[in-house]
């Protein structure tokens, strides 16, 4: 087991916790509850981004090959999804928290479907969960478990990872679309149907 696992593991745990919290965000049925969970998610996301940036900076400020250098190298695969989190997810979670806060007058105020659809947007949950998944290869390597699988595991692991990311993305998109459809205004019972309107 490599010593830099102790640096990588807290980073991964923060990202996994953020991904888990984002998964349950659309299930919040009350505005105050949604606002509270969005605040927790925003805090975890900022901590994850801070740790992801801090390790490479620590590696640059030290001479020679240190634990921080090896840990920073393990973050390379997670850099792109973490960048998406910084550019897209943080802004959406802030807007979601503000929107829920505007409706959280009482503890029992229901969260509208539009707000829950915003919480289910793929650009909230997907980048967080992909960042957590992208840290798994570095953790496996640092723990020494990669020696038991051999070099031939790389191809299947990449395929499984791509399929997993695709499945997560489709699931987020379907849930977002379902909640967005519920948020659309229902047609009035007194309004004429398009066929009748043509005959009038």
mmCIF file of C-alpha atoms in Angstrom:
data_model
loop_
_atom_site.group_PDB
_atom_site.id
_atom_site.type_symbol
_atom_site.label_atom_id
_atom_site.label_comp_id
_atom_site.label_asym_id
_atom_site.label_seq_id
_atom_site.Cartn_x
_atom_site.Cartn_y
_atom_site.Cartn_z
ATOM 1 C CA UNK A 1 0.000 0.000 0.000
ATOM 2 C CA UNK A 2 1.317 3.437 -0.965
ATOM 3 C CA UNK A 3 1.530 6.185 1.654
ATOM 4 C CA UNK A 4 -0.214 8.755 -0.540
ATOM 5 C CA UNK A 5 -3.458 6.808 -0.068
ATOM 6 C CA UNK A 6 -3.937 8.774 3.169
ATOM 7 C CA UNK A 7 -4.054 11.976 1.076
ATOM 8 C CA UNK A 8 -6.317 10.622 -1.656
ATOM 9 C CA UNK A 9 -8.860 8.932 0.582
ATOM 10 C CA UNK A 10 -10.258 12.093 2.272
ATOM 11 C CA UNK A 11 -10.644 13.758 -1.134
ATOM 12 C CA UNK A 12 -12.533 10.750 -2.480
ATOM 13 C CA UNK A 13 -14.756 10.520 0.611
ATOM 14 C CA UNK A 14 -15.805 14.176 0.231
ATOM 15 C CA UNK A 15 -16.682 13.675 -3.455
ATOM 16 C CA UNK A 16 -18.572 10.456 -2.724
ATOM 17 C CA UNK A 17 -20.538 12.177 0.043
ATOM 18 C CA UNK A 18 -21.388 15.049 -2.310
ATOM 19 C CA UNK A 19 -22.519 12.613 -5.007
ATOM 20 C CA UNK A 20 -24.682 10.737 -2.512
ATOM 21 C CA UNK A 21 -26.254 13.961 -1.259
ATOM 22 C CA UNK A 22 -26.934 15.145 -4.823
ATOM 23 C CA UNK A 23 -28.665 11.828 -5.537
ATOM 24 C CA UNK A 24 -31.230 12.434 -2.824
ATOM 25 C CA UNK A 25 -31.746 16.136 -3.475
ATOM 26 C CA UNK A 26 -34.734 15.758 -5.888
ATOM 27 C CA UNK A 27 -36.533 13.592 -3.309
ATOM 28 C CA UNK A 28 -36.836 16.509 -0.889
ATOM 29 C CA UNK A 29 -40.552 17.341 -0.783
ATOM 30 C CA UNK A 30 -40.374 20.489 1.372
ATOM 31 C CA UNK A 31 -38.674 23.749 0.446
ATOM 32 C CA UNK A 32 -36.892 24.211 3.769
ATOM 33 C CA UNK A 33 -35.552 20.667 3.631
ATOM 34 C CA UNK A 34 -34.396 21.214 0.055
ATOM 35 C CA UNK A 35 -32.668 24.459 1.026
ATOM 36 C CA UNK A 36 -30.851 22.764 3.917
ATOM 37 C CA UNK A 37 -29.632 19.854 1.796
ATOM 38 C CA UNK A 38 -28.587 22.199 -1.008
ATOM 39 C CA UNK A 39 -26.513 24.121 1.542
ATOM 40 C CA UNK A 40 -24.821 20.943 2.704
ATOM 41 C CA UNK A 41 -24.180 19.946 -0.890
ATOM 42 C CA UNK A 42 -22.693 23.335 -1.694
ATOM 43 C CA UNK A 43 -20.394 23.095 1.319
ATOM 44 C CA UNK A 44 -19.206 19.583 0.440
ATOM 45 C CA UNK A 45 -18.684 20.583 -3.184
ATOM 46 C CA UNK A 46 -16.536 23.571 -2.240
ATOM 47 C CA UNK A 47 -14.505 21.418 0.170
ATOM 48 C CA UNK A 48 -13.990 18.816 -2.570
ATOM 49 C CA UNK A 49 -12.850 21.448 -5.042
ATOM 50 C CA UNK A 50 -10.559 22.970 -2.438
ATOM 51 C CA UNK A 51 -8.900 19.639 -1.649
ATOM 52 C CA UNK A 52 -8.597 18.767 -5.340
ATOM 53 C CA UNK A 53 -6.770 22.042 -5.983
ATOM 54 C CA UNK A 54 -4.738 21.985 -2.761
ATOM 55 C CA UNK A 55 -2.959 18.688 -3.458
ATOM 56 C CA UNK A 56 -1.362 19.777 -6.776
ATOM 57 C CA UNK A 57 -0.401 23.129 -5.230
ATOM 58 C CA UNK A 58 1.217 21.322 -2.297
ATOM 59 C CA UNK A 59 3.108 19.143 -4.767
ATOM 60 C CA UNK A 60 4.401 22.175 -6.660
ATOM 61 C CA UNK A 61 5.631 23.918 -3.525
ATOM 62 C CA UNK A 62 7.745 20.970 -2.357
ATOM 63 C CA UNK A 63 10.980 19.752 -3.889
ATOM 64 C CA UNK A 64 11.401 16.203 -5.129
ATOM 65 C CA UNK A 65 8.887 13.382 -5.406
ATOM 66 C CA UNK A 66 6.698 13.710 -2.325
ATOM 67 C CA UNK A 67 3.449 12.139 -1.210
ATOM 68 C CA UNK A 68 1.611 15.224 -2.437
ATOM 69 C CA UNK A 69 3.136 14.776 -5.910
ATOM 70 C CA UNK A 70 1.964 11.179 -6.125
ATOM 71 C CA UNK A 71 -1.468 12.062 -4.794
ATOM 72 C CA UNK A 72 -1.757 14.942 -7.282
ATOM 73 C CA UNK A 73 -0.910 12.565 -10.132
ATOM 74 C CA UNK A 74 -3.800 10.376 -9.020
ATOM 75 C CA UNK A 75 -6.180 13.316 -9.370
ATOM 76 C CA UNK A 76 -5.453 13.776 -13.078
ATOM 77 C CA UNK A 77 -8.440 11.679 -14.220
ATOM 78 C CA UNK A 78 -10.793 13.604 -11.937
ATOM 79 C CA UNK A 79 -9.608 17.026 -13.130
ATOM 80 C CA UNK A 80 -12.082 17.366 -16.020
ATOM 81 C CA UNK A 81 -15.280 16.444 -14.131
ATOM 82 C CA UNK A 82 -14.096 18.597 -11.207
ATOM 83 C CA UNK A 83 -13.754 21.507 -13.641
ATOM 84 C CA UNK A 84 -17.350 20.931 -14.791
ATOM 85 C CA UNK A 85 -18.388 20.977 -11.136
ATOM 86 C CA UNK A 86 -16.616 24.306 -10.616
ATOM 87 C CA UNK A 87 -18.092 25.903 -13.746
ATOM 88 C CA UNK A 88 -21.625 24.501 -13.753
ATOM 89 C CA UNK A 89 -22.620 22.597 -10.632
ATOM 90 C CA UNK A 90 -21.680 25.220 -8.044
ATOM 91 C CA UNK A 91 -23.717 27.893 -9.826
ATOM 92 C CA UNK A 92 -26.756 25.632 -10.156
ATOM 93 C CA UNK A 93 -26.650 24.554 -6.510
ATOM 94 C CA UNK A 94 -26.431 28.195 -5.400
ATOM 95 C CA UNK A 95 -29.450 29.102 -7.519
ATOM 96 C CA UNK A 96 -31.328 26.056 -6.221
ATOM 97 C CA UNK A 97 -30.584 26.995 -2.608
ATOM 98 C CA UNK A 98 -31.700 30.573 -3.224
ATOM 99 C CA UNK A 99 -34.911 29.415 -4.911
ATOM 100 C CA UNK A 100 -35.725 27.022 -2.095
ATOM 101 C CA UNK A 101 -34.942 29.716 0.454
ATOM 102 C CA UNK A 102 -37.447 32.060 -1.157
ATOM 103 C CA UNK A 103 -40.183 29.455 -0.579
ATOM 104 C CA UNK A 104 -39.083 28.188 2.840
ATOM 105 C CA UNK A 105 -41.424 30.414 4.861
ATOM 106 C CA UNK A 106 -42.517 27.474 7.027
ATOM 107 C CA UNK A 107 -41.171 23.995 7.586
ATOM 108 C CA UNK A 108 -44.111 22.410 5.760
ATOM 109 C CA UNK A 109 -44.035 24.534 2.605
ATOM 110 C CA UNK A 110 -43.942 22.000 -0.261
ATOM 111 C CA UNK A 111 -41.164 22.152 -2.804
ATOM 112 C CA UNK A 112 -42.720 22.673 -6.264
ATOM 113 C CA UNK A 113 -41.963 20.201 -9.034
ATOM 114 C CA UNK A 114 -40.046 22.900 -10.920
ATOM 115 C CA UNK A 115 -37.627 23.285 -8.022
ATOM 116 C CA UNK A 116 -37.234 19.533 -7.683
ATOM 117 C CA UNK A 117 -36.649 19.294 -11.443
ATOM 118 C CA UNK A 118 -33.856 21.850 -11.054
ATOM 119 C CA UNK A 119 -32.419 19.705 -8.246
ATOM 120 C CA UNK A 120 -32.499 16.683 -10.569
ATOM 121 C CA UNK A 121 -30.691 18.444 -13.418
ATOM 122 C CA UNK A 122 -27.870 16.224 -14.754
ATOM 123 C CA UNK A 123 -25.341 19.051 -14.348
ATOM 124 C CA UNK A 124 -25.790 18.853 -10.577
ATOM 125 C CA UNK A 125 -25.521 15.168 -9.759
ATOM 126 C CA UNK A 126 -23.633 13.759 -12.735
ATOM 127 C CA UNK A 127 -20.365 15.776 -12.500
ATOM 128 C CA UNK A 128 -20.152 15.133 -8.750
ATOM 129 C CA UNK A 129 -20.632 11.395 -9.128
ATOM 130 C CA UNK A 130 -18.274 11.158 -12.119
ATOM 131 C CA UNK A 131 -15.586 12.968 -10.128
ATOM 132 C CA UNK A 132 -15.974 10.427 -7.344
ATOM 133 C CA UNK A 133 -15.789 7.535 -9.814
ATOM 134 C CA UNK A 134 -12.724 9.035 -11.494
ATOM 135 C CA UNK A 135 -10.835 8.795 -8.200
ATOM 136 C CA UNK A 136 -11.336 5.026 -7.931
ATOM 137 C CA UNK A 137 -8.396 4.054 -10.221
ATOM 138 C CA UNK A 138 -6.006 6.209 -8.176
ATOM 139 C CA UNK A 139 -7.292 4.682 -4.937
ATOM 140 C CA UNK A 140 -6.970 1.152 -6.286
ATOM 141 C CA UNK A 141 -3.414 1.841 -7.433
ATOM 142 C CA UNK A 142 -2.437 3.526 -4.169
ATOM 143 C CA UNK A 143 -3.860 0.660 -2.119
ATOM 144 C CA UNK A 144 -1.814 -1.886 -4.062
ATOM 145 C CA UNK A 145 -4.901 -3.809 -5.177
ATOM 146 C CA UNK A 146 -3.995 -3.268 -8.846
ATOM 147 C CA UNK A 147 -1.191 -5.838 -8.492
ATOM 148 C CA UNK A 148 -3.747 -8.612 -8.008
ATOM 149 C CA UNK A 149 -5.497 -7.864 -11.329
ATOM 150 C CA UNK A 150 -2.509 -7.399 -13.627
ATOM 151 C CA UNK A 151 -2.118 -5.063 -16.625
ATOM 152 C CA UNK A 152 -4.900 -6.734 -18.627
ATOM 153 C CA UNK A 153 -7.575 -5.198 -16.409
ATOM 154 C CA UNK A 154 -7.160 -1.698 -17.866
ATOM 155 C CA UNK A 155 -9.303 -2.233 -20.970
ATOM 156 C CA UNK A 156 -12.292 -3.838 -19.206
ATOM 157 C CA UNK A 157 -12.075 -1.278 -16.393
ATOM 158 C CA UNK A 158 -12.259 1.613 -18.872
ATOM 159 C CA UNK A 159 -15.228 0.003 -20.647
ATOM 160 C CA UNK A 160 -17.088 -0.572 -17.384
ATOM 161 C CA UNK A 161 -16.345 2.989 -16.310
ATOM 162 C CA UNK A 162 -17.676 4.492 -19.551
ATOM 163 C CA UNK A 163 -20.820 2.345 -19.411
ATOM 164 C CA UNK A 164 -21.337 3.290 -15.767
ATOM 165 C CA UNK A 165 -21.046 6.999 -16.497
ATOM 166 C CA UNK A 166 -23.476 6.650 -19.409
ATOM 167 C CA UNK A 167 -25.998 4.806 -17.234
ATOM 168 C CA UNK A 168 -25.759 7.446 -14.502
ATOM 169 C CA UNK A 169 -26.232 10.225 -17.067
ATOM 170 C CA UNK A 170 -29.313 8.584 -18.599
ATOM 171 C CA UNK A 171 -30.825 8.050 -15.163
ATOM 172 C CA UNK A 172 -30.330 11.703 -14.212
ATOM 173 C CA UNK A 173 -31.798 12.880 -17.530
ATOM 174 C CA UNK A 174 -34.894 10.676 -17.198
ATOM 175 C CA UNK A 175 -35.570 11.813 -13.644
ATOM 176 C CA UNK A 176 -35.093 15.461 -14.582
ATOM 177 C CA UNK A 177 -37.495 15.118 -17.541
ATOM 178 C CA UNK A 178 -40.108 13.375 -15.407
ATOM 179 C CA UNK A 179 -40.094 16.136 -12.789
ATOM 180 C CA UNK A 180 -40.012 18.860 -15.462
ATOM 181 C CA UNK A 181 -43.141 17.374 -17.063
ATOM 182 C CA UNK A 182 -44.930 17.475 -13.709
ATOM 183 C CA UNK A 183 -43.961 21.142 -13.352
ATOM 184 C CA UNK A 184 -45.630 22.093 -16.634
ATOM 185 C CA UNK A 185 -49.101 23.694 -16.258
ATOM 186 C CA UNK A 186 -51.951 21.317 -16.953
ATOM 187 C CA UNK A 187 -54.384 22.310 -19.738
ATOM 188 C CA UNK A 188 -57.598 23.811 -18.423
ATOM 189 C CA UNK A 189 -60.693 21.627 -18.627
ATOM 190 C CA UNK A 190 -62.693 24.539 -20.048
ATOM 191 C CA UNK A 191 -60.277 25.325 -22.864
ATOM 192 C CA UNK A 192 -61.351 23.898 -26.244
ATOM 193 C CA UNK A 193 -59.339 21.131 -27.768
ATOM 194 C CA UNK A 194 -57.298 21.968 -30.883
ATOM 195 C CA UNK A 195 -59.709 19.975 -33.048
ATOM 196 C CA UNK A 196 -62.730 21.898 -31.753
ATOM 197 C CA UNK A 197 -60.929 25.209 -32.090
ATOM 198 C CA UNK A 198 -60.459 24.558 -35.799
ATOM 199 C CA UNK A 199 -64.181 24.022 -36.308
ATOM 200 C CA UNK A 200 -65.283 27.120 -34.406
#
